[in-house]
PDB file of C-alpha atoms and ligand atoms in Angstrom:
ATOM      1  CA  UNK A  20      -4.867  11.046 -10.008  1.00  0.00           C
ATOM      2  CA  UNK A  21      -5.273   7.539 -11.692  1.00  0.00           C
ATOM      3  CA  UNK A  22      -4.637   7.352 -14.927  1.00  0.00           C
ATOM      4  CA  UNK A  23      -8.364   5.510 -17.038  1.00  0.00           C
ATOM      5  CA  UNK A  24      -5.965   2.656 -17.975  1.00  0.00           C
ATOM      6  CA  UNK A  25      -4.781   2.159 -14.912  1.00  0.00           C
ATOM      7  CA  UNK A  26      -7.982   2.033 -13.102  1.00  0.00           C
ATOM      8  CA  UNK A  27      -9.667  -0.460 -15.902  1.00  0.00           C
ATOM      9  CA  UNK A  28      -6.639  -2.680 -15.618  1.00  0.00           C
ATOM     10  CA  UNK A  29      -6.875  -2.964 -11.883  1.00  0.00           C
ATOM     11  CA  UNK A  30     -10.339  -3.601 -12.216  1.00  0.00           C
ATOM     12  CA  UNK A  31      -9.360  -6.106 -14.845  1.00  0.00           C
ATOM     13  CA  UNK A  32      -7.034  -8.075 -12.756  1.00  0.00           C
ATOM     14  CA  UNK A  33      -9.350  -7.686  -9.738  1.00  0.00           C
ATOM     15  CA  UNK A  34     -12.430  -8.725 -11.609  1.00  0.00           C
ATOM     16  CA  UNK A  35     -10.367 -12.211 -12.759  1.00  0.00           C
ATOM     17  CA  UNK A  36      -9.158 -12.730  -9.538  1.00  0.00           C
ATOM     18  CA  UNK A  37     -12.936 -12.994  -7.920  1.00  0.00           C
ATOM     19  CA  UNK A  38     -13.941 -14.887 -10.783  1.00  0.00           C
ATOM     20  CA  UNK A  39     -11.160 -17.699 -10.404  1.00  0.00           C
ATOM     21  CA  UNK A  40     -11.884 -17.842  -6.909  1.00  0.00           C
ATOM     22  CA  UNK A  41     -15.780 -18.220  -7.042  1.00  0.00           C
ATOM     23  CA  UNK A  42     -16.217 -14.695  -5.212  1.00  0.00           C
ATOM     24  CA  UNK A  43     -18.693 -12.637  -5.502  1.00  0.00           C
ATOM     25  CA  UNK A  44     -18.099  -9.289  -7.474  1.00  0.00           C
ATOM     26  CA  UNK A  45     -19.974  -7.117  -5.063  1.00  0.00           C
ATOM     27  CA  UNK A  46     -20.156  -3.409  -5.662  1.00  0.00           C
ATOM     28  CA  UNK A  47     -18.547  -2.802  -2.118  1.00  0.00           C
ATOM     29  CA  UNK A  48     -15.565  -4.126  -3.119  1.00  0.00           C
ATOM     30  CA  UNK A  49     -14.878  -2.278  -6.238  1.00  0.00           C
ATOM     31  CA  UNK A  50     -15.751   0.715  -4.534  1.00  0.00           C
ATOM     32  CA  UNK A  51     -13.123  -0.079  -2.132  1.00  0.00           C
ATOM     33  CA  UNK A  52     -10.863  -1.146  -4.952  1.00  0.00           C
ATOM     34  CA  UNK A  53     -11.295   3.088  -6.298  1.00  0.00           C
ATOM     35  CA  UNK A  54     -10.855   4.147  -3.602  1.00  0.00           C
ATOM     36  CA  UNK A  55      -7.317   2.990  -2.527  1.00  0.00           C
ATOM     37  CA  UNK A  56      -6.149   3.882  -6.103  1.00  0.00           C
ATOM     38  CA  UNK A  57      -7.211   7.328  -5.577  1.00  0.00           C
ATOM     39  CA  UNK A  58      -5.261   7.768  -2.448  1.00  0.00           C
ATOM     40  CA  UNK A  59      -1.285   8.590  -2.361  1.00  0.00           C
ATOM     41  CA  UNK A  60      -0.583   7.536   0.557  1.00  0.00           C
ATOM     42  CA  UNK A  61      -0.139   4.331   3.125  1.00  0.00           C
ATOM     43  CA  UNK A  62      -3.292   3.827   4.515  1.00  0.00           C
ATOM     44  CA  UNK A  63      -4.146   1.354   7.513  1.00  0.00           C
ATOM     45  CA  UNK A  64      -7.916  -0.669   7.740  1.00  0.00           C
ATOM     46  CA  UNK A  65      -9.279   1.358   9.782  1.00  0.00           C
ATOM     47  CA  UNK A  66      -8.575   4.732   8.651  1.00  0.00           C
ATOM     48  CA  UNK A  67      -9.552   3.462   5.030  1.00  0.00           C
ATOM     49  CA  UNK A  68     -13.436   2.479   6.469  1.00  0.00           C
ATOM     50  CA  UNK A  69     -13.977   6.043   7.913  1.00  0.00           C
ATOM     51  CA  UNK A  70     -13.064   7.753   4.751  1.00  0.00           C
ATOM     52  CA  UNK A  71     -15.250   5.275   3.089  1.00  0.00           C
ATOM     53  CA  UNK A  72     -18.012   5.686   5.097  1.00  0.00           C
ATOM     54  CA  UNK A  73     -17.338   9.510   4.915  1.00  0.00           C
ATOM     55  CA  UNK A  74     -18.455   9.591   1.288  1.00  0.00           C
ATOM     56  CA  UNK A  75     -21.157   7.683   2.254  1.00  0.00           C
ATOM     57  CA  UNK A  76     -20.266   4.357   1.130  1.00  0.00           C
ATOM     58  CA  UNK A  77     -21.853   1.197   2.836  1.00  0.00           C
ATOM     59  CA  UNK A  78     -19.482  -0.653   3.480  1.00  0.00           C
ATOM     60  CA  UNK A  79     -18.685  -2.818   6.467  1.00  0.00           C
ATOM     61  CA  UNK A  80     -15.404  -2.884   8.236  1.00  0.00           C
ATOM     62  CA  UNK A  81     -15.148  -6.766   8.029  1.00  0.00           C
ATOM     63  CA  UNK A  82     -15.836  -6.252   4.924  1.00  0.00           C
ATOM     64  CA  UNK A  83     -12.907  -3.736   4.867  1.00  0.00           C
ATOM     65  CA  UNK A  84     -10.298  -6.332   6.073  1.00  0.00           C
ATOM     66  CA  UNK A  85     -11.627  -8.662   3.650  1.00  0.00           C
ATOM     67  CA  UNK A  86     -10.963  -7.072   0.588  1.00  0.00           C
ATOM     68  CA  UNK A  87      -7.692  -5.936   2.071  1.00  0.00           C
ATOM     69  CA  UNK A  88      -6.854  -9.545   1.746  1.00  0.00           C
ATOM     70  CA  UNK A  89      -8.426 -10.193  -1.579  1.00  0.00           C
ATOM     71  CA  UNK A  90      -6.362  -7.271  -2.941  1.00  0.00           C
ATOM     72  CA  UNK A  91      -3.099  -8.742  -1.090  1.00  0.00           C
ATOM     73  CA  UNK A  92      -3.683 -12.054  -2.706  1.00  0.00           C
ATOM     74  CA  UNK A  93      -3.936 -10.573  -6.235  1.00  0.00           C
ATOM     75  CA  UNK A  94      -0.759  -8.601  -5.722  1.00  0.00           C
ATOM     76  CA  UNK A  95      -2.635  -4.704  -5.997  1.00  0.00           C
ATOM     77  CA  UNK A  96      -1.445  -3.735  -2.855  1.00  0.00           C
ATOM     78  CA  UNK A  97       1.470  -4.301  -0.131  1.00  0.00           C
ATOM     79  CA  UNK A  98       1.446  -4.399   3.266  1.00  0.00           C
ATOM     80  CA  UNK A  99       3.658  -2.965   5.616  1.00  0.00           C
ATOM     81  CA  UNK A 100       4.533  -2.926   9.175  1.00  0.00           C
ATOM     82  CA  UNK A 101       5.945  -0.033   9.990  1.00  0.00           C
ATOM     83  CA  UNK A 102       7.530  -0.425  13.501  1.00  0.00           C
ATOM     84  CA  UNK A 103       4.074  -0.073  15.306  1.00  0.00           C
ATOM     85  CA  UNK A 104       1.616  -2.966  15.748  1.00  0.00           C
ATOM     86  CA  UNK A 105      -0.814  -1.477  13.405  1.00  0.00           C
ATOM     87  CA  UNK A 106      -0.389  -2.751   9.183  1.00  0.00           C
ATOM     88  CA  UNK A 107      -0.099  -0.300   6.479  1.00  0.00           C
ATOM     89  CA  UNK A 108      -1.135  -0.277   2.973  1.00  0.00           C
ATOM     90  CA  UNK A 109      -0.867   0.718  -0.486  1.00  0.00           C
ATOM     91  CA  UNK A 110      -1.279   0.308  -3.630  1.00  0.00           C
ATOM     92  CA  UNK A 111       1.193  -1.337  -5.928  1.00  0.00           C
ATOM     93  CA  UNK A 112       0.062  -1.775  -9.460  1.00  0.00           C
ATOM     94  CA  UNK A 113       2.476   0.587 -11.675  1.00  0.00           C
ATOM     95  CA  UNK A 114       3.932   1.502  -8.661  1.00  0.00           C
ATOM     96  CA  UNK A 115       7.596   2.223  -8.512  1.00  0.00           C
ATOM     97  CA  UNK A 116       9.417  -0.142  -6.596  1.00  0.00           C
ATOM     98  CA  UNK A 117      10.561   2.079  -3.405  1.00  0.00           C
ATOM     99  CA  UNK A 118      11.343   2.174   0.763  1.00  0.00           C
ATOM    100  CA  UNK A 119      10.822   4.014   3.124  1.00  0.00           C
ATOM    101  CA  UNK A 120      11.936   6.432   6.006  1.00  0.00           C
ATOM    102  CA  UNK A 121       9.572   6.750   9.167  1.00  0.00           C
ATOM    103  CA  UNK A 122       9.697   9.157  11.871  1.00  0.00           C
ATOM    104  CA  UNK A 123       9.567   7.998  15.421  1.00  0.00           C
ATOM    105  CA  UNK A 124       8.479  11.082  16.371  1.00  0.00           C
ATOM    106  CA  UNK A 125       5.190  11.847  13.863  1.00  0.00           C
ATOM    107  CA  UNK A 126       4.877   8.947  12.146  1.00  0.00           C
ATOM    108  CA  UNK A 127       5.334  10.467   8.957  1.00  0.00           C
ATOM    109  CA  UNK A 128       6.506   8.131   5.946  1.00  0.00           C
ATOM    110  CA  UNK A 129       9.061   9.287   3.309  1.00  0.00           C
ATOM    111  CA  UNK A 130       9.622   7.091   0.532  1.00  0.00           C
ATOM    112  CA  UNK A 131      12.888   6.605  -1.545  1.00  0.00           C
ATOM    113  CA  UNK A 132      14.023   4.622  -4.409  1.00  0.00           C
ATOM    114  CA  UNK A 133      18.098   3.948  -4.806  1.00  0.00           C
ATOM    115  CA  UNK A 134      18.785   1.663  -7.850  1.00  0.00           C
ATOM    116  CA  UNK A 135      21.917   0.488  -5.376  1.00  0.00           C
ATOM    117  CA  UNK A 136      19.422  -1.815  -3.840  1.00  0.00           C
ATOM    118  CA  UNK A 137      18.190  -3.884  -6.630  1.00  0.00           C
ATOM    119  CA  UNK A 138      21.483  -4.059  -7.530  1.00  0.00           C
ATOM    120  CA  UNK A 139      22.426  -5.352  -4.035  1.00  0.00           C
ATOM    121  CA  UNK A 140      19.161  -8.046  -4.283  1.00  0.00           C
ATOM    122  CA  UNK A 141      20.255  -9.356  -7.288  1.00  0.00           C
ATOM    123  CA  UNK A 142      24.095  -9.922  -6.466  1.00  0.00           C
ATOM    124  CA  UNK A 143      22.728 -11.491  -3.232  1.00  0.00           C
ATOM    125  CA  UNK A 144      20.518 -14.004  -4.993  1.00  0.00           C
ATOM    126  CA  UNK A 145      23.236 -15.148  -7.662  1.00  0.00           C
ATOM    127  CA  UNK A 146      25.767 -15.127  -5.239  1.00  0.00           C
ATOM    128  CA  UNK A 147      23.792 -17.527  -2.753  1.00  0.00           C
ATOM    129  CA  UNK A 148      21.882 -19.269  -5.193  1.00  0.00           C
ATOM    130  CA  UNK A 149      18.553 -17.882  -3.756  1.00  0.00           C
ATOM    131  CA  UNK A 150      15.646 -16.328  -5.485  1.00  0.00           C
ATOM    132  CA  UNK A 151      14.867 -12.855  -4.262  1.00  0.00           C
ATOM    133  CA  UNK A 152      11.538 -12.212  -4.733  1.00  0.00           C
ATOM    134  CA  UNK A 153      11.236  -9.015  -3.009  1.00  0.00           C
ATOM    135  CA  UNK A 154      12.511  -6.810  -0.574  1.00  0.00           C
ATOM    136  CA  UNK A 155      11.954  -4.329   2.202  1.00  0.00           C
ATOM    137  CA  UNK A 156      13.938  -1.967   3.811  1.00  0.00           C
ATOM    138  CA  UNK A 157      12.214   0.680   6.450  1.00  0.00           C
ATOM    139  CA  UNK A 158      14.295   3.163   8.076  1.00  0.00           C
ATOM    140  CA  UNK A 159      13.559   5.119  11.030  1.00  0.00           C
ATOM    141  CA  UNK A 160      14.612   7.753  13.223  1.00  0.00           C
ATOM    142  CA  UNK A 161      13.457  11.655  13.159  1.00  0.00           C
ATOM    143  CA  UNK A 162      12.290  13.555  10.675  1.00  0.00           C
ATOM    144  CA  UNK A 163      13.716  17.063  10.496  1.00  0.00           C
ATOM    145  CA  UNK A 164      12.580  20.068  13.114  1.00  0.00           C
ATOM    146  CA  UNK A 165      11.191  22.957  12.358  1.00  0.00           C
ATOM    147  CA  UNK A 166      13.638  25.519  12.847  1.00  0.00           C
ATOM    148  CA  UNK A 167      13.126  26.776  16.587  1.00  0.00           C
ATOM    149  CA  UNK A 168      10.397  25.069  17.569  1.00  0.00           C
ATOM    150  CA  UNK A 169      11.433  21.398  18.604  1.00  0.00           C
ATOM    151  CA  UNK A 170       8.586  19.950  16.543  1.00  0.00           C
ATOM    152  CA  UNK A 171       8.895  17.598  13.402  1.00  0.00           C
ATOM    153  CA  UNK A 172       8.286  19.659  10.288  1.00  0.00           C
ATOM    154  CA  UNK A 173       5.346  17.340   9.646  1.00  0.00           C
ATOM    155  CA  UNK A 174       3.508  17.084  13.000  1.00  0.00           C
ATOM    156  CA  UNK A 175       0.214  17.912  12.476  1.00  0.00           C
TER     157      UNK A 175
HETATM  158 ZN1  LIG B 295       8.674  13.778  12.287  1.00  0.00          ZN
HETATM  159 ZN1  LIG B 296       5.403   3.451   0.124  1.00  0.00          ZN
END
């Protein structure tokens, strides 16, 4: 669940963002805004327009991929490519810096957070004289089977 501060801050920073860049502040786009901080999960464009228009939301799917720019752009979410040609999201905003773990088999995402690799960013950047920004680390292989069966313990 998202915590009332958390969703009026994002709001905050997303309603200053489309004011500083002469955009409108449509109702579509604050919808969408909701609705990816109410979700756990990496999401991809098009599986975030057909839960929108599940709950009966108008919203367009350029619209969609619009706003999944705007929110790049104002840092509230990060993209990821996860091996596949198709981008994930997610939200980012009080959002524990982490990596992840894919399986190759179901696609399932596991997400881990060792302090080694800040550590490891940091060293890097003095030690080269280069300013680390960020980082990303995705690592795949299988996740494990269900005893017996052959199957990934998440395949749905
Ligand atoms: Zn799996
Ligand atoms: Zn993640």
């Amino acid at each position: 669940m998202i915590k009332p501060e958390t969703k009026k801050e994002v709001n905050r920073i997303f309603s200053k963002y489309l004011d500083d860049h002469s955009l409108r502040k449509t109702r579509e786009r604050f919808a969408m805004l909701d609705e990816v901080y109410s979700l756990n999960d990496h999401f991809d464009a098009d599986s975030l327009f057909l839960q929108m228009k599940n709950k009966k939301h108008t919203i367009s799917r350029a619209t969609i991929y619009n706003t999944i720019d705007l929110l790049l752009n104002c840092d509230l979410i990060t993209k990821h490519q996860f091996g596949k040609n198709l981008a994930k999201y997610e939200k980012s905003f009080e959002y524990k810096q982490h990596d992840h773990l894919i399986c190759e088999d179901c696609s399932h995402i596991f997400e881990f957070c060792d302090p080694r690799l800040q550590q490891i960013q940091s060293m890097m950047g003095e030690l080269l004289k280069f300013k680390v920004t960020h980082h990303s680390l995705n690592l795949y292989g299988k996740c494990t089977m269900l005893a017996g069966t052959g199957n990934c313990q998440y395949r749905k």
